[in-house]
């Protein structure tokens, strides 16, 4: 779904019609779910990945370098990996504030 489809859908397809506060909140929630979903992980997973993200950015590492280290170290430490796909990992790399620690 595109931004225009969401906005026009919420505003009744009339570009001159103003959106209500509840429609704006609904729009923000839809966009948050699409572009900044919450990433759930255990404390052990978070304690493993957070330093990799921080150090990687400080060293100017690319996401690809981060992904390779993540796969290698996780396998050697036998940590239950949080991410099975790069799309999930890049979300955490770009927006670590979306990480939520959950009970195991």
mmCIF file with all atom_site columns, C-alpha atoms in Angstrom:
data_model
loop_
_atom_site.group_PDB
_atom_site.id
_atom_site.type_symbol
_atom_site.label_atom_id
_atom_site.label_alt_id
_atom_site.label_comp_id
_atom_site.label_asym_id
_atom_site.label_entity_id
_atom_site.label_seq_id
_atom_site.pdbx_PDB_ins_code
_atom_site.Cartn_x
_atom_site.Cartn_y
_atom_site.Cartn_z
_atom_site.occupancy
_atom_site.B_iso_or_equiv
_atom_site.pdbx_formal_charge
_atom_site.auth_seq_id
_atom_site.auth_comp_id
_atom_site.auth_asym_id
_atom_site.auth_atom_id
_atom_site.pdbx_PDB_model_num
ATOM 1   C CA . UNK A 1 1   ? 0.000   0.000   0.000  1.00 0.00 ? 1   UNK A CA 1
ATOM 2   C CA . UNK A 1 2   ? 1.354   3.445   -0.904 1.00 0.00 ? 2   UNK A CA 1
ATOM 3   C CA . UNK A 1 3   ? 1.189   6.606   1.191  1.00 0.00 ? 3   UNK A CA 1
ATOM 4   C CA . UNK A 1 4   ? -1.315  8.141   -1.228 1.00 0.00 ? 4   UNK A CA 1
ATOM 5   C CA . UNK A 1 5   ? -3.592  5.108   -1.073 1.00 0.00 ? 5   UNK A CA 1
ATOM 6   C CA . UNK A 1 6   ? -3.629  5.286   2.721  1.00 0.00 ? 6   UNK A CA 1
ATOM 7   C CA . UNK A 1 7   ? -4.190  9.036   2.884  1.00 0.00 ? 7   UNK A CA 1
ATOM 8   C CA . UNK A 1 8   ? -6.890  9.057   0.217  1.00 0.00 ? 8   UNK A CA 1
ATOM 9   C CA . UNK A 1 9   ? -8.522  5.999   1.730  1.00 0.00 ? 9   UNK A CA 1
ATOM 10  C CA . UNK A 1 10  ? -8.711  7.619   5.158  1.00 0.00 ? 10  UNK A CA 1
ATOM 11  C CA . UNK A 1 11  ? -9.870  10.977  3.846  1.00 0.00 ? 11  UNK A CA 1
ATOM 12  C CA . UNK A 1 12  ? -12.706 9.573   1.729  1.00 0.00 ? 12  UNK A CA 1
ATOM 13  C CA . UNK A 1 13  ? -10.799 9.933   -1.576 1.00 0.00 ? 13  UNK A CA 1
ATOM 14  C CA . UNK A 1 14  ? -11.291 13.701  -1.536 1.00 0.00 ? 14  UNK A CA 1
ATOM 15  C CA . UNK A 1 15  ? -7.905  15.394  -1.486 1.00 0.00 ? 15  UNK A CA 1
ATOM 16  C CA . UNK A 1 16  ? -9.525  18.638  -0.237 1.00 0.00 ? 16  UNK A CA 1
ATOM 17  C CA . UNK A 1 17  ? -11.195 16.949  2.734  1.00 0.00 ? 17  UNK A CA 1
ATOM 18  C CA . UNK A 1 18  ? -9.386  17.295  6.064  1.00 0.00 ? 18  UNK A CA 1
ATOM 19  C CA . UNK A 1 19  ? -8.466  14.198  8.079  1.00 0.00 ? 19  UNK A CA 1
ATOM 20  C CA . UNK A 1 20  ? -9.753  13.843  11.622 1.00 0.00 ? 20  UNK A CA 1
ATOM 21  C CA . UNK A 1 21  ? -7.405  13.265  14.528 1.00 0.00 ? 21  UNK A CA 1
ATOM 22  C CA . UNK A 1 22  ? -8.517  9.633   14.808 1.00 0.00 ? 22  UNK A CA 1
ATOM 23  C CA . UNK A 1 23  ? -7.815  9.121   11.083 1.00 0.00 ? 23  UNK A CA 1
ATOM 24  C CA . UNK A 1 24  ? -4.354  10.630  11.480 1.00 0.00 ? 24  UNK A CA 1
ATOM 25  C CA . UNK A 1 25  ? -3.634  8.366   14.456 1.00 0.00 ? 25  UNK A CA 1
ATOM 26  C CA . UNK A 1 26  ? -4.840  5.366   12.433 1.00 0.00 ? 26  UNK A CA 1
ATOM 27  C CA . UNK A 1 27  ? -2.594  6.424   9.539  1.00 0.00 ? 27  UNK A CA 1
ATOM 28  C CA . UNK A 1 28  ? 0.430   6.729   11.822 1.00 0.00 ? 28  UNK A CA 1
ATOM 29  C CA . UNK A 1 29  ? -0.265  3.292   13.324 1.00 0.00 ? 29  UNK A CA 1
ATOM 30  C CA . UNK A 1 30  ? -0.554  1.699   9.860  1.00 0.00 ? 30  UNK A CA 1
ATOM 31  C CA . UNK A 1 31  ? 2.712   3.311   8.777  1.00 0.00 ? 31  UNK A CA 1
ATOM 32  C CA . UNK A 1 32  ? 4.457   2.333   12.030 1.00 0.00 ? 32  UNK A CA 1
ATOM 33  C CA . UNK A 1 33  ? 3.462   -1.302  11.586 1.00 0.00 ? 33  UNK A CA 1
ATOM 34  C CA . UNK A 1 34  ? 4.682   -1.256  7.993  1.00 0.00 ? 34  UNK A CA 1
ATOM 35  C CA . UNK A 1 35  ? 7.916   0.725   8.339  1.00 0.00 ? 35  UNK A CA 1
ATOM 36  C CA . UNK A 1 36  ? 8.963   0.409   12.009 1.00 0.00 ? 36  UNK A CA 1
ATOM 37  C CA . UNK A 1 37  ? 7.543   -2.828  13.384 1.00 0.00 ? 37  UNK A CA 1
ATOM 38  C CA . UNK A 1 38  ? 8.476   -3.881  16.896 1.00 0.00 ? 38  UNK A CA 1
ATOM 39  C CA . UNK A 1 39  ? 11.277  -6.436  16.901 1.00 0.00 ? 39  UNK A CA 1
ATOM 40  C CA . UNK A 1 40  ? 10.899  -8.897  19.753 1.00 0.00 ? 40  UNK A CA 1
ATOM 41  C CA . UNK A 1 41  ? 13.916  -10.726 21.135 1.00 0.00 ? 41  UNK A CA 1
ATOM 42  C CA . UNK A 1 42  ? 15.099  -12.287 24.359 1.00 0.00 ? 42  UNK A CA 1
ATOM 43  C CA . UNK A 1 43  ? 17.557  -10.542 26.663 1.00 0.00 ? 43  UNK A CA 1
ATOM 44  C CA . UNK A 1 44  ? 20.284  -12.969 25.566 1.00 0.00 ? 44  UNK A CA 1
ATOM 45  C CA . UNK A 1 45  ? 19.642  -12.151 21.902 1.00 0.00 ? 45  UNK A CA 1
ATOM 46  C CA . UNK A 1 46  ? 19.589  -8.416  22.653 1.00 0.00 ? 46  UNK A CA 1
ATOM 47  C CA . UNK A 1 47  ? 22.813  -8.598  24.675 1.00 0.00 ? 47  UNK A CA 1
ATOM 48  C CA . UNK A 1 48  ? 24.411  -10.338 21.683 1.00 0.00 ? 48  UNK A CA 1
ATOM 49  C CA . UNK A 1 49  ? 23.184  -8.053  18.911 1.00 0.00 ? 49  UNK A CA 1
ATOM 50  C CA . UNK A 1 50  ? 23.234  -4.590  20.568 1.00 0.00 ? 50  UNK A CA 1
ATOM 51  C CA . UNK A 1 51  ? 27.059  -4.378  20.820 1.00 0.00 ? 51  UNK A CA 1
ATOM 52  C CA . UNK A 1 52  ? 27.402  -5.612  17.232 1.00 0.00 ? 52  UNK A CA 1
ATOM 53  C CA . UNK A 1 53  ? 25.147  -2.819  16.016 1.00 0.00 ? 53  UNK A CA 1
ATOM 54  C CA . UNK A 1 54  ? 26.873  -0.158  18.151 1.00 0.00 ? 54  UNK A CA 1
ATOM 55  C CA . UNK A 1 55  ? 30.428  -1.232  17.337 1.00 0.00 ? 55  UNK A CA 1
ATOM 56  C CA . UNK A 1 56  ? 29.600  -1.749  13.675 1.00 0.00 ? 56  UNK A CA 1
ATOM 57  C CA . UNK A 1 57  ? 28.275  1.779   13.316 1.00 0.00 ? 57  UNK A CA 1
ATOM 58  C CA . UNK A 1 58  ? 31.182  3.261   15.258 1.00 0.00 ? 58  UNK A CA 1
ATOM 59  C CA . UNK A 1 59  ? 33.642  1.470   12.970 1.00 0.00 ? 59  UNK A CA 1
ATOM 60  C CA . UNK A 1 60  ? 31.727  2.447   9.845  1.00 0.00 ? 60  UNK A CA 1
ATOM 61  C CA . UNK A 1 61  ? 30.853  -1.154  9.019  1.00 0.00 ? 61  UNK A CA 1
ATOM 62  C CA . UNK A 1 62  ? 28.348  -1.817  6.298  1.00 0.00 ? 62  UNK A CA 1
ATOM 63  C CA . UNK A 1 63  ? 25.221  -3.828  6.960  1.00 0.00 ? 63  UNK A CA 1
ATOM 64  C CA . UNK A 1 64  ? 26.702  -6.713  4.950  1.00 0.00 ? 64  UNK A CA 1
ATOM 65  C CA . UNK A 1 65  ? 29.731  -6.799  7.267  1.00 0.00 ? 65  UNK A CA 1
ATOM 66  C CA . UNK A 1 66  ? 27.426  -6.740  10.291 1.00 0.00 ? 66  UNK A CA 1
ATOM 67  C CA . UNK A 1 67  ? 25.323  -9.580  8.838  1.00 0.00 ? 67  UNK A CA 1
ATOM 68  C CA . UNK A 1 68  ? 28.375  -11.790 8.253  1.00 0.00 ? 68  UNK A CA 1
ATOM 69  C CA . UNK A 1 69  ? 29.706  -11.208 11.796 1.00 0.00 ? 69  UNK A CA 1
ATOM 70  C CA . UNK A 1 70  ? 26.212  -11.798 13.207 1.00 0.00 ? 70  UNK A CA 1
ATOM 71  C CA . UNK A 1 71  ? 25.927  -15.152 11.432 1.00 0.00 ? 71  UNK A CA 1
ATOM 72  C CA . UNK A 1 72  ? 29.480  -16.265 12.272 1.00 0.00 ? 72  UNK A CA 1
ATOM 73  C CA . UNK A 1 73  ? 29.580  -15.306 15.953 1.00 0.00 ? 73  UNK A CA 1
ATOM 74  C CA . UNK A 1 74  ? 26.035  -16.503 16.600 1.00 0.00 ? 74  UNK A CA 1
ATOM 75  C CA . UNK A 1 75  ? 26.841  -19.920 15.180 1.00 0.00 ? 75  UNK A CA 1
ATOM 76  C CA . UNK A 1 76  ? 30.071  -20.203 17.174 1.00 0.00 ? 76  UNK A CA 1
ATOM 77  C CA . UNK A 1 77  ? 28.362  -19.204 20.432 1.00 0.00 ? 77  UNK A CA 1
ATOM 78  C CA . UNK A 1 78  ? 25.338  -21.384 19.669 1.00 0.00 ? 78  UNK A CA 1
ATOM 79  C CA . UNK A 1 79  ? 23.017  -18.439 20.303 1.00 0.00 ? 79  UNK A CA 1
ATOM 80  C CA . UNK A 1 80  ? 19.462  -18.823 19.090 1.00 0.00 ? 80  UNK A CA 1
ATOM 81  C CA . UNK A 1 81  ? 19.570  -16.286 16.305 1.00 0.00 ? 81  UNK A CA 1
ATOM 82  C CA . UNK A 1 82  ? 16.938  -13.610 16.289 1.00 0.00 ? 82  UNK A CA 1
ATOM 83  C CA . UNK A 1 83  ? 16.846  -13.135 12.541 1.00 0.00 ? 83  UNK A CA 1
ATOM 84  C CA . UNK A 1 84  ? 16.397  -15.672 9.800  1.00 0.00 ? 84  UNK A CA 1
ATOM 85  C CA . UNK A 1 85  ? 16.335  -13.090 7.018  1.00 0.00 ? 85  UNK A CA 1
ATOM 86  C CA . UNK A 1 86  ? 18.374  -9.995  6.279  1.00 0.00 ? 86  UNK A CA 1
ATOM 87  C CA . UNK A 1 87  ? 15.202  -7.891  6.044  1.00 0.00 ? 87  UNK A CA 1
ATOM 88  C CA . UNK A 1 88  ? 14.540  -8.483  9.747  1.00 0.00 ? 88  UNK A CA 1
ATOM 89  C CA . UNK A 1 89  ? 18.123  -7.746  10.739 1.00 0.00 ? 89  UNK A CA 1
ATOM 90  C CA . UNK A 1 90  ? 18.394  -4.546  8.739  1.00 0.00 ? 90  UNK A CA 1
ATOM 91  C CA . UNK A 1 91  ? 15.337  -3.189  10.546 1.00 0.00 ? 91  UNK A CA 1
ATOM 92  C CA . UNK A 1 92  ? 17.175  -3.621  13.870 1.00 0.00 ? 92  UNK A CA 1
ATOM 93  C CA . UNK A 1 93  ? 20.399  -2.241  12.342 1.00 0.00 ? 93  UNK A CA 1
ATOM 94  C CA . UNK A 1 94  ? 18.642  0.906   11.121 1.00 0.00 ? 94  UNK A CA 1
ATOM 95  C CA . UNK A 1 95  ? 16.239  1.348   14.038 1.00 0.00 ? 95  UNK A CA 1
ATOM 96  C CA . UNK A 1 96  ? 17.457  -0.355  17.221 1.00 0.00 ? 96  UNK A CA 1
ATOM 97  C CA . UNK A 1 97  ? 14.884  1.684   19.146 1.00 0.00 ? 97  UNK A CA 1
ATOM 98  C CA . UNK A 1 98  ? 12.199  -0.658  17.773 1.00 0.00 ? 98  UNK A CA 1
ATOM 99  C CA . UNK A 1 99  ? 13.680  -3.628  19.698 1.00 0.00 ? 99  UNK A CA 1
ATOM 100 C CA . UNK A 1 100 ? 11.561  -4.946  22.570 1.00 0.00 ? 100 UNK A CA 1
ATOM 101 C CA . UNK A 1 101 ? 12.975  -7.468  25.032 1.00 0.00 ? 101 UNK A CA 1
ATOM 102 C CA . UNK A 1 102 ? 10.530  -10.250 25.865 1.00 0.00 ? 102 UNK A CA 1
ATOM 103 C CA . UNK A 1 103 ? 10.641  -13.178 28.274 1.00 0.00 ? 103 UNK A CA 1
ATOM 104 C CA . UNK A 1 104 ? 12.041  -16.382 26.902 1.00 0.00 ? 104 UNK A CA 1
#
